[in-house]
Coordinates of C-alpha atoms in Angstrom, one line a residue:
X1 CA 0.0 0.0 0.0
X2 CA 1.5 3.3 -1.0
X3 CA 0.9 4.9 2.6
X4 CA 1.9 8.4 1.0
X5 CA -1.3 8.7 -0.6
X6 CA -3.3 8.3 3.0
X7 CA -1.1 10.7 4.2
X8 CA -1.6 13.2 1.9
X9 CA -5.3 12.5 2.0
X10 CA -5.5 12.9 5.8
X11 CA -3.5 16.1 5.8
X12 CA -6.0 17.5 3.1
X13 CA -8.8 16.7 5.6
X14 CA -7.1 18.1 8.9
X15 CA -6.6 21.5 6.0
X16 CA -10.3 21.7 5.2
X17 CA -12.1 20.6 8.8
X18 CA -11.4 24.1 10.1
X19 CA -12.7 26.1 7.0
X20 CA -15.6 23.7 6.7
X21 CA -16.5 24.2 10.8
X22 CA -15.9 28.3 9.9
X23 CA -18.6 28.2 6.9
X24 CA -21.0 26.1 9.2
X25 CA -20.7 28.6 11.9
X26 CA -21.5 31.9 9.6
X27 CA -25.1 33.3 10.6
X28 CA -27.4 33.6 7.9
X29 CA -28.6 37.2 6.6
X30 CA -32.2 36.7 8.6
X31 CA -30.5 35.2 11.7
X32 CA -31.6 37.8 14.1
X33 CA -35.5 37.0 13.3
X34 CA -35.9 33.4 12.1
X35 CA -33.6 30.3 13.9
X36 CA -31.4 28.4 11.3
X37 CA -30.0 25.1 11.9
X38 CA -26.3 24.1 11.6
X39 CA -25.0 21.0 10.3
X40 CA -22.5 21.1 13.9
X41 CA -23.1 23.5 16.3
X42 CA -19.9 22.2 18.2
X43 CA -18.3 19.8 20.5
X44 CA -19.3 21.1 24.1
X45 CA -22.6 19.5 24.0
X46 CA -20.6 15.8 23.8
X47 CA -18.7 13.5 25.1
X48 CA -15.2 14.3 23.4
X49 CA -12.5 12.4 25.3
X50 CA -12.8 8.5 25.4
X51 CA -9.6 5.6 26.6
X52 CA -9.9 2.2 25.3
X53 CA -8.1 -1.1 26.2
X54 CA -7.9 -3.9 24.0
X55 CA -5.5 -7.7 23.1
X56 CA -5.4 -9.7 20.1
X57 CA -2.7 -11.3 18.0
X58 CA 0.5 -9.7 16.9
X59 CA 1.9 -11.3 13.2
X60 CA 4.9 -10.7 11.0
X61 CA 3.0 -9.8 8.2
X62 CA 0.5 -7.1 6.6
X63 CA -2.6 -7.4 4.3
X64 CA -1.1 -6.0 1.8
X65 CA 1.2 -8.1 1.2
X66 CA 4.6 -9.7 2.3
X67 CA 5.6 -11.8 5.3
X68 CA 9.1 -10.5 5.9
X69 CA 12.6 -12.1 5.6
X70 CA 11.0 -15.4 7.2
X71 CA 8.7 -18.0 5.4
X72 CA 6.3 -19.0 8.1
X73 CA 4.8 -16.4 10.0
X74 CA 3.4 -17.3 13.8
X75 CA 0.3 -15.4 15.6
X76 CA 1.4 -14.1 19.1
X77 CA -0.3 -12.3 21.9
X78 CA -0.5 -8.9 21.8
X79 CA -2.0 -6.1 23.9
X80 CA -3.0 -2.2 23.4
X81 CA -4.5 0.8 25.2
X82 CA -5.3 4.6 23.6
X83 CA -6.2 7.9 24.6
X84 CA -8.9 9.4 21.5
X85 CA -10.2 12.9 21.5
X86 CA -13.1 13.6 19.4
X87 CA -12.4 16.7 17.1
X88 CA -15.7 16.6 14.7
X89 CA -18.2 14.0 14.6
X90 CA -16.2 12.0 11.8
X91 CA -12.9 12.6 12.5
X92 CA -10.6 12.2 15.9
X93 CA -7.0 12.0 17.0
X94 CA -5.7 8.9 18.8
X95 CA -2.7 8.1 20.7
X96 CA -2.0 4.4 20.7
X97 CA 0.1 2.6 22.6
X98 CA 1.0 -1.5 21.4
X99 CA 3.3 -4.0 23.2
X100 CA 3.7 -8.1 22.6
X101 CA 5.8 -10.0 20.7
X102 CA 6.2 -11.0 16.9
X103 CA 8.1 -14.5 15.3
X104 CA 8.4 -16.4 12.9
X105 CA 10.4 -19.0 11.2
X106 CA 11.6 -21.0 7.9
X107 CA 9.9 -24.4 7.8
X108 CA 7.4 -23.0 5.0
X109 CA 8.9 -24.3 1.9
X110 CA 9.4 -22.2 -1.1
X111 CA 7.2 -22.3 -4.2
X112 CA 10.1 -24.7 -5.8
X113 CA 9.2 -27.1 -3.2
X114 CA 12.3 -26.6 -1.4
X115 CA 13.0 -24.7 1.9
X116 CA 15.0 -21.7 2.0
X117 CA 18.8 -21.8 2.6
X118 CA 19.2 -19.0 4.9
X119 CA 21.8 -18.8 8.1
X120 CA 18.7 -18.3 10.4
X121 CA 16.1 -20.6 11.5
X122 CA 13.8 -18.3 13.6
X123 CA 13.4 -15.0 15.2
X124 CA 11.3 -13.7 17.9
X125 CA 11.2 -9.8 18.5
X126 CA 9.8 -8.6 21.9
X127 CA 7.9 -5.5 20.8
X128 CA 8.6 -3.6 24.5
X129 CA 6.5 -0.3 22.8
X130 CA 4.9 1.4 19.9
X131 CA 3.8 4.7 20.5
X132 CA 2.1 6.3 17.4
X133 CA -0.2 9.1 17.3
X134 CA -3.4 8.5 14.4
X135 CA -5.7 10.6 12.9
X136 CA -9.5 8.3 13.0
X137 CA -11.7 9.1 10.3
X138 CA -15.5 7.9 11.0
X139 CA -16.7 6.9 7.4
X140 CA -20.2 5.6 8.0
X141 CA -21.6 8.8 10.3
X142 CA -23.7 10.4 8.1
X143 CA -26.9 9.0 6.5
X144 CA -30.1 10.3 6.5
X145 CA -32.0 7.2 9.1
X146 CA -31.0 7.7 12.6
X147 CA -29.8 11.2 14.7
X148 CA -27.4 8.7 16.5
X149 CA -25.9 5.6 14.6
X150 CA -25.0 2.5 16.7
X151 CA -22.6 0.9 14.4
X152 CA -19.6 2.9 12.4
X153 CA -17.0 1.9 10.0
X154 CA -13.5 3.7 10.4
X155 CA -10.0 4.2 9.0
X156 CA -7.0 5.8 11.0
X157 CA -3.7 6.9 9.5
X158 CA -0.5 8.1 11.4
X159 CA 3.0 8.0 12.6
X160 CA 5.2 7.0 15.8
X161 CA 8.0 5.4 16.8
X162 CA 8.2 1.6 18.0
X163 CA 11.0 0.2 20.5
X164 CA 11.8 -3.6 20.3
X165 CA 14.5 -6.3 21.0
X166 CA 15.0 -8.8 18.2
X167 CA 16.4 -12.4 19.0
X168 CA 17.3 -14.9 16.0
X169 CA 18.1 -18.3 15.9
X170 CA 20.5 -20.0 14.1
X171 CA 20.0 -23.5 11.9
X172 CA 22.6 -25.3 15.0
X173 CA 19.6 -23.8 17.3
X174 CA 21.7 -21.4 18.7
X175 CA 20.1 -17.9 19.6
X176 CA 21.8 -14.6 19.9
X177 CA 20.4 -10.9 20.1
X178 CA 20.5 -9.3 16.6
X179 CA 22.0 -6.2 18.7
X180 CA 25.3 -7.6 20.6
X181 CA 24.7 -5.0 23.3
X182 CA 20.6 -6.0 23.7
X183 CA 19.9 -2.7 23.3
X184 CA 16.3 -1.7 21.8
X185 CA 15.8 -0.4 18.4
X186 CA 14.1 2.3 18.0
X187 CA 12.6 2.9 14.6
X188 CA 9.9 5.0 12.9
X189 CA 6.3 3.2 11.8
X190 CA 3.5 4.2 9.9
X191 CA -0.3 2.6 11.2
X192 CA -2.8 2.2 8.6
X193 CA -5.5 0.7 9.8
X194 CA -9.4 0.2 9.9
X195 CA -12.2 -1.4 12.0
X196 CA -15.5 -1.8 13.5
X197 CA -17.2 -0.4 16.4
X198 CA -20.7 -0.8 17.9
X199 CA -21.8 1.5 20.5
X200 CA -23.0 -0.7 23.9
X201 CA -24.2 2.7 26.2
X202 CA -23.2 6.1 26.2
X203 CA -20.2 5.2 28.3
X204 CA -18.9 2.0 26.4
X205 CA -18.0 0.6 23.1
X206 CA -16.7 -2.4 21.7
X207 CA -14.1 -1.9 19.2
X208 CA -12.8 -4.7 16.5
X209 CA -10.1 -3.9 14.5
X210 CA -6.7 -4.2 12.5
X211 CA -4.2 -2.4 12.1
X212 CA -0.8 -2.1 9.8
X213 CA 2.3 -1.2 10.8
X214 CA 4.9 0.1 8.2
X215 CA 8.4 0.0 9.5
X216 CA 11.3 2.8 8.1
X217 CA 13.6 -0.2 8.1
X218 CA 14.5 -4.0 8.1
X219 CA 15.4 -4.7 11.3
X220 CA 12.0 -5.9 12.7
X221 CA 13.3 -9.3 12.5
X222 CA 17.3 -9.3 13.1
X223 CA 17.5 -10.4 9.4
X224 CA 18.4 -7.8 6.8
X225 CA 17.5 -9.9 3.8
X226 CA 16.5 -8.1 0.1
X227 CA 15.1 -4.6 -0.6
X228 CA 11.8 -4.3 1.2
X229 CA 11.2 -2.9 4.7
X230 CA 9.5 -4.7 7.4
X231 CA 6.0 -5.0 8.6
X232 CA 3.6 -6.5 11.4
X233 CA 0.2 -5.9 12.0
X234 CA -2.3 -6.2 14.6
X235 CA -5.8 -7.5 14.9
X236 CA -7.4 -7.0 18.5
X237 CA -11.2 -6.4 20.4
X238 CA -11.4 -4.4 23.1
X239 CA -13.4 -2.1 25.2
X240 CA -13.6 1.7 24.8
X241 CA -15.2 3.9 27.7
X242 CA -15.9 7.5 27.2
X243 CA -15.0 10.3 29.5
X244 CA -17.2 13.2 30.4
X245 CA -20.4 14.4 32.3
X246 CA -23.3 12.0 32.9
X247 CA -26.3 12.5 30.2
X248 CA -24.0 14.2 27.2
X249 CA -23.7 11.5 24.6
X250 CA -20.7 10.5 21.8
X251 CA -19.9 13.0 19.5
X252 CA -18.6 10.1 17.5
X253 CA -22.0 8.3 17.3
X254 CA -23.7 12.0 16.5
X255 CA -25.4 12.5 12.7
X256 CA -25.5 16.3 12.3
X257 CA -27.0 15.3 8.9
X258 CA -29.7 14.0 10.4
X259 CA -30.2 16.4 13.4
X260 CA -30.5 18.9 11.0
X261 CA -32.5 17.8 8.8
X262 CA -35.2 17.6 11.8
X263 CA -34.6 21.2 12.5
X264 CA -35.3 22.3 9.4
X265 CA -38.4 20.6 9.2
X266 CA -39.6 22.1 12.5
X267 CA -38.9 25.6 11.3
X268 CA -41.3 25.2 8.7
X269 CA -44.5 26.8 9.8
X270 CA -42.4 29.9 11.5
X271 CA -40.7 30.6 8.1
X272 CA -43.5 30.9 6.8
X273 CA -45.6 33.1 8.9
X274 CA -42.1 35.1 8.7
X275 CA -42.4 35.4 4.9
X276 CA -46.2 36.4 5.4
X277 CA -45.4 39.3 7.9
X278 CA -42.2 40.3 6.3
X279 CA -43.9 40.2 2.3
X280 CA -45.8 43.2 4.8
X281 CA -43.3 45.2 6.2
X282 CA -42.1 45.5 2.5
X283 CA -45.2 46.5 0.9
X284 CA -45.4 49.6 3.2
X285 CA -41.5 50.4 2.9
X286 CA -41.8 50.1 -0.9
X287 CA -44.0 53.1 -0.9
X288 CA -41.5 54.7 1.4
X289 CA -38.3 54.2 -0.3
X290 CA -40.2 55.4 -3.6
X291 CA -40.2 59.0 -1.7
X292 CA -36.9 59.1 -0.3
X293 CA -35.3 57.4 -4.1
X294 CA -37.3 59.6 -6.3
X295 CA -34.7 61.9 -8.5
X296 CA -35.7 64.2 -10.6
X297 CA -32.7 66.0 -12.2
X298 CA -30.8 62.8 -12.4
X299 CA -27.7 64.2 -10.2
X300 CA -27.7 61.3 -7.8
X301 CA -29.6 62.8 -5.2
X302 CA -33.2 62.4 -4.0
X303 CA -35.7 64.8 -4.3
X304 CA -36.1 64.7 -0.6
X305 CA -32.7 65.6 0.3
X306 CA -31.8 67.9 -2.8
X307 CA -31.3 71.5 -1.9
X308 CA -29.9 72.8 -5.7
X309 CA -33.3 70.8 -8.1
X310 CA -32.7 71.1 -11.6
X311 CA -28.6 71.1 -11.9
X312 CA -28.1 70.3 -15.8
X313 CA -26.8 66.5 -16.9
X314 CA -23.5 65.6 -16.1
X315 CA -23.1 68.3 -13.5
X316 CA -20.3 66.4 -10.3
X317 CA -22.5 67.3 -6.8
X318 CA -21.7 67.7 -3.2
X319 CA -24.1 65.5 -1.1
X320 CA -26.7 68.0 -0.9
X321 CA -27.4 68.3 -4.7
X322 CA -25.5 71.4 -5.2
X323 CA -22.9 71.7 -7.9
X324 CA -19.1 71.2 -7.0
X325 CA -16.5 73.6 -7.6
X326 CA -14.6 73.2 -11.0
X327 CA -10.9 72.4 -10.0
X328 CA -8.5 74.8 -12.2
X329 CA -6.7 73.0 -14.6
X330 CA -2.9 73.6 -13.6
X331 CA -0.8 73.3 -17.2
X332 CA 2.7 71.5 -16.1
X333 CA 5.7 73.7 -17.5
X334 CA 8.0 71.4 -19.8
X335 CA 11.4 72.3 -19.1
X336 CA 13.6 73.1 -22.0
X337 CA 17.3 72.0 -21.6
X338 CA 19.3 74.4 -23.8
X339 CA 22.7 74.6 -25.1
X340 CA 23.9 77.4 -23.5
X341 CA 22.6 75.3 -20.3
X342 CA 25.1 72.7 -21.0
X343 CA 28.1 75.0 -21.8
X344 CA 27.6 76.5 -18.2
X345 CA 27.8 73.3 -16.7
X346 CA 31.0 72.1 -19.0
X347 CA 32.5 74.9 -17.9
X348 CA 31.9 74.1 -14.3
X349 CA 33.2 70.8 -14.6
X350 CA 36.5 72.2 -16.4
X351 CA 37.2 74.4 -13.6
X352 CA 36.4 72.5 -10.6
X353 CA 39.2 71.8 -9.3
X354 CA 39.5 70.3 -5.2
X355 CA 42.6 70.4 -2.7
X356 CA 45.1 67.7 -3.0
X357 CA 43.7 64.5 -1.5
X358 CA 40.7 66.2 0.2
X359 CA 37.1 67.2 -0.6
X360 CA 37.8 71.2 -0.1
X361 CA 36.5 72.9 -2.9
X362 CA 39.5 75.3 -4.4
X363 CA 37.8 79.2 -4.5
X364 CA 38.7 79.4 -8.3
X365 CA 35.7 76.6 -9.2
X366 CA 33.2 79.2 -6.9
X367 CA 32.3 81.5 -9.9
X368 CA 31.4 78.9 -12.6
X369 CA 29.4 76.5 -9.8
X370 CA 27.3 79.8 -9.1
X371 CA 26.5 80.1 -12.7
X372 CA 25.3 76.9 -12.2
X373 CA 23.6 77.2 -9.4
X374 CA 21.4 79.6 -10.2
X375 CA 20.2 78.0 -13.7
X376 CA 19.6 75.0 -11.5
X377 CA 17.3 77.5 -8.8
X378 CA 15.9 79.2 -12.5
X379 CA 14.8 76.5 -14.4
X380 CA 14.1 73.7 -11.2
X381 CA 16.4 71.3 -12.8
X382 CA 17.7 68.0 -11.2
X383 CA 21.3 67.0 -10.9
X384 CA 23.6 63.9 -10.5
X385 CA 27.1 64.5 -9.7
X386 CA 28.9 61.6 -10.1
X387 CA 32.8 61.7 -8.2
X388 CA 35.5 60.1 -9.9
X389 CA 39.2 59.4 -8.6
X390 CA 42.5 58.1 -10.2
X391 CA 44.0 54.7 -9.1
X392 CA 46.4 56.1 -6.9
X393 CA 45.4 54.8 -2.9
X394 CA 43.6 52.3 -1.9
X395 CA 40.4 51.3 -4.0
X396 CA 38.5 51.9 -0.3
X397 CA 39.7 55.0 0.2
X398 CA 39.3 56.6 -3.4
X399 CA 35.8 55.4 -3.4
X400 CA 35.3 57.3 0.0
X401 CA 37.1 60.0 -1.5
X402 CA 34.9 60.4 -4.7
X403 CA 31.6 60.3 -2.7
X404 CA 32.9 63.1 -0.6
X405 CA 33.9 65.4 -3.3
X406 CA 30.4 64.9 -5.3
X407 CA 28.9 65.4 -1.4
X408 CA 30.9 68.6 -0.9
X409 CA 29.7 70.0 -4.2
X410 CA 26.0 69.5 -3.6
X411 CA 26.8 71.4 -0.1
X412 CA 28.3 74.2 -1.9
X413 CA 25.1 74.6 -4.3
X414 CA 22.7 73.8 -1.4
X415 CA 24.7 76.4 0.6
X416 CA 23.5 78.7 -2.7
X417 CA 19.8 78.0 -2.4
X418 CA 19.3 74.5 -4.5
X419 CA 16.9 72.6 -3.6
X420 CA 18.9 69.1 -2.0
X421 CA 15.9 67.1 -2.9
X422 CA 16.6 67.5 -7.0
X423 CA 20.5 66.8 -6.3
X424 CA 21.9 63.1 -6.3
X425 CA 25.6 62.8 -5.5
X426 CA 27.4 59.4 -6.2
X427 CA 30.8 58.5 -5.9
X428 CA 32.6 55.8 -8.1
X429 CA 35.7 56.0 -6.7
X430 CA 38.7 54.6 -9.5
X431 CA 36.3 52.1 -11.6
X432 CA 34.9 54.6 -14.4
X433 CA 38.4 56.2 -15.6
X434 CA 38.1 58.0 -19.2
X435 CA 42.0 58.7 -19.3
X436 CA 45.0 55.9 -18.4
X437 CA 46.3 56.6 -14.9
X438 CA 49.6 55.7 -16.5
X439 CA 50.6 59.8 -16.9
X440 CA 50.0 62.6 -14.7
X441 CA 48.0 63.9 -17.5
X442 CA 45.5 61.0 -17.6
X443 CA 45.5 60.9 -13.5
X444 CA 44.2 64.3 -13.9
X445 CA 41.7 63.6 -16.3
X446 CA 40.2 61.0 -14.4
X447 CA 40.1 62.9 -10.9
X448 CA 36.8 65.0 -11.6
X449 CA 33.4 65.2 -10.7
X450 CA 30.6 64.7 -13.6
X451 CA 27.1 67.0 -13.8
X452 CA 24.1 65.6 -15.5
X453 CA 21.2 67.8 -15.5
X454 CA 17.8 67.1 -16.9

């Protein structure tokens, strides 16, 4: 059995139980004068909490196929107890405990007639624990019959771990523990399993069922032989008694389906004298709303509230029916970038010129940056100033460096009025030269600071 496709279809129905519970809950538009009924109105009317105890007969092998690395497979005693919570009427979670012991052995021949030539004889594993936690799925709640069903089918899927001690037996009858040290193994199963249970009182059940256990491993037996994993299962009877106050009943044995079902046929005859008085009311506040909806001019506004009747079509209105006041249209000024523009800021990156290995600003630059600073203040340009160094220093500090020279120029023309917001200043440091830094000439070419306007 591919137990992937369980678990994928249990975790779909854990997903949708809480949206499904959220619909059932939403109040209906005419709540607050007729009663509805809900499918489940909630758990705190039940019993919820229930403990079983139960024994049957431990095997090496699963319904599905496969009796392990051993040809004859031997019934043993086995014994259980869980603790169940009832989430929804179809669905709980369980935590299970199993102990006993599995073996088996090789005196079944083999489909050639022979029997199998394997070092081992027999094994017997003491299963000391299995602890697994499994999500119960009530199949056969709902019909349309009974309000509370006596008999259900059900399914469970989960996951735990199991703790056991192996001991195999060799072919000269001499037995060993598969681990030299006895320990336990511990090892990861997967339950899949199904059963019966009839409802005796509102405080006991009998419970028939079997269950599948998938192990992550092949050491169930103490005999690692070919590629699949092991598996046991375990088919038991047993008693389950549930917890709570005297006089709730089993949420598990509730049909919602049907106890609705009842309701609504009960709230017949008041849903219809609702209809009758309501089909009223609306008679009288049709002729109402026909006064207070009644628009003459069209605008959106009712007659009854309109304080400006007859504003022409199309006409935008306040609330009161009066016309709004026409917004001026504000006509956005395209700016015009000309040359002479860019010849004032060519000339302002020729002579900016900055003290030797600082961000200082030599006085000669001052008259050609105010040029530009006040076509920038005229016009409302933007600016990017973009610093650039030679490769002489370190590549850390020359990029420092170029980001405070562009930084100390857009201080000198926010010092002149420029707005900072419409000035980005960038430094590059020595990764953008437009010279070699081979000559001094080239050096010098490529310490400077760009202007882009626009």
């Amino acid at each position: 059995m591919n137990t992937s496709i369980l678990w994928r279809a249990a975790c779909l129905l854990l997903a949708t139980t809480p949206m499904m519970s959220q619909a059932q809950d939403q109040p209906s538009a005419t709540s607050a004068a007729v009663p509805t009924a809900k499918l489940f109105s909630g758990p705190s009317d039940y019993k919820t909490w229930s403990i079983g105890v139960n024994g049957g007969v431990l095997a090496p092998v699963a319904a599905t196929g496969g009796s392990n690395d051993f040809t004859k497979w031997k019934g043993s005693a086995g014994y259980g107890a869980y603790v169940k919570y009832q989430i929804l009427h179809f669905f709980a979670l369980r935590a299970d405990y199993v102990g006993g012991k599995l073996q088996a052995d090789n005196s079944k021949e083999l489909g050639n007639g022979s029997l199998p030539v394997r070092p081992y004889k027999s094994y017997e594993t003491k299963l000391n624990w299995s602890g697994t936690l499994n999500a119960v799925f009530n199949i056969t709640t709902v019909n349309w019959l009974f309000r509370e069903n006596f008999v259900q089918l059900y399914a469970s899927v989960g996951g735990g771990l199991a703790g056991y001690k192996p001991t195999v037996t060799r072919n000269d009858n001499t037995s060993f523990p598969y681990k030299a040290e006895d320990k336990a193994i511990k090892e990861l199963i997967i339950p899949v399993g199904a059963g019966l249970k009839f409802k005796l009182s509102e405080a006991v059940n009998l419970d028939l069922g079997y269950t599948m256990y998938y192990t992550d491993g092949d050491n169930l037996d103490g005999y690692n032989y070919g590629p699949n994993k092991d598996k046991y299962s375990y088919g038991y009877a047993g008693l389950e008694f549930a917890l709570g106050k005297k006089g709730k009943k089993q949420l598990q044995w509730s049909n919602p389906a049907k106890v609705m079902y009842d309701e609504l046929e009960a709230q017949k005859t008041t849903l219809a004298a609702s209809l009758d008085a309501a089909n009223q009311n609306n008679a009288r506040l049709t002729a109402d709303v026909d006064k207070l909806t009644k628009d003459s001019d069209g605008d959106g506004v009712s007659d009854f509230f309109d304080k400006c009747p007859g504003t022409p079509a199309n006409t935008k209105v306040d609330g009161s029916g009066c016309p709004l006041p026409v917004p001026e249209v504000v006509k956005e000024e395209k700016i015009v970038i000309t040359e002479e523009d860019n010849r004032l800021v060519r000339e302002a990156i020729q002579n900016l010129e900055f003290e030797f290995a600082k961000a200082s600003i030599k006085p000669s630059s001052y008259p050609a940056l105010d040029r530009v600073a006040e076509l920038l203040k005229r016009k409302n340009l933007n600016l990017k100033l973009a610093g650039h160094t030679d490769n002489v220093g370190s590549k850390s500090r020359n990029l420092a460096l170029s980001k405070e020279r562009a930084e100390s120029v857009k201080a000198y023309f926010v010092g002149k009025g420029v707005n900072a917001s419409k000035i980005e200043a960038v430094g590059y440091g020595m990764t953008q030269p437009i010279a070699s830094n081979k000559t001094a000439a080239g050096r010098q070419k490529n310490r400077r600071v760009e202007f882009t306007i626009f």
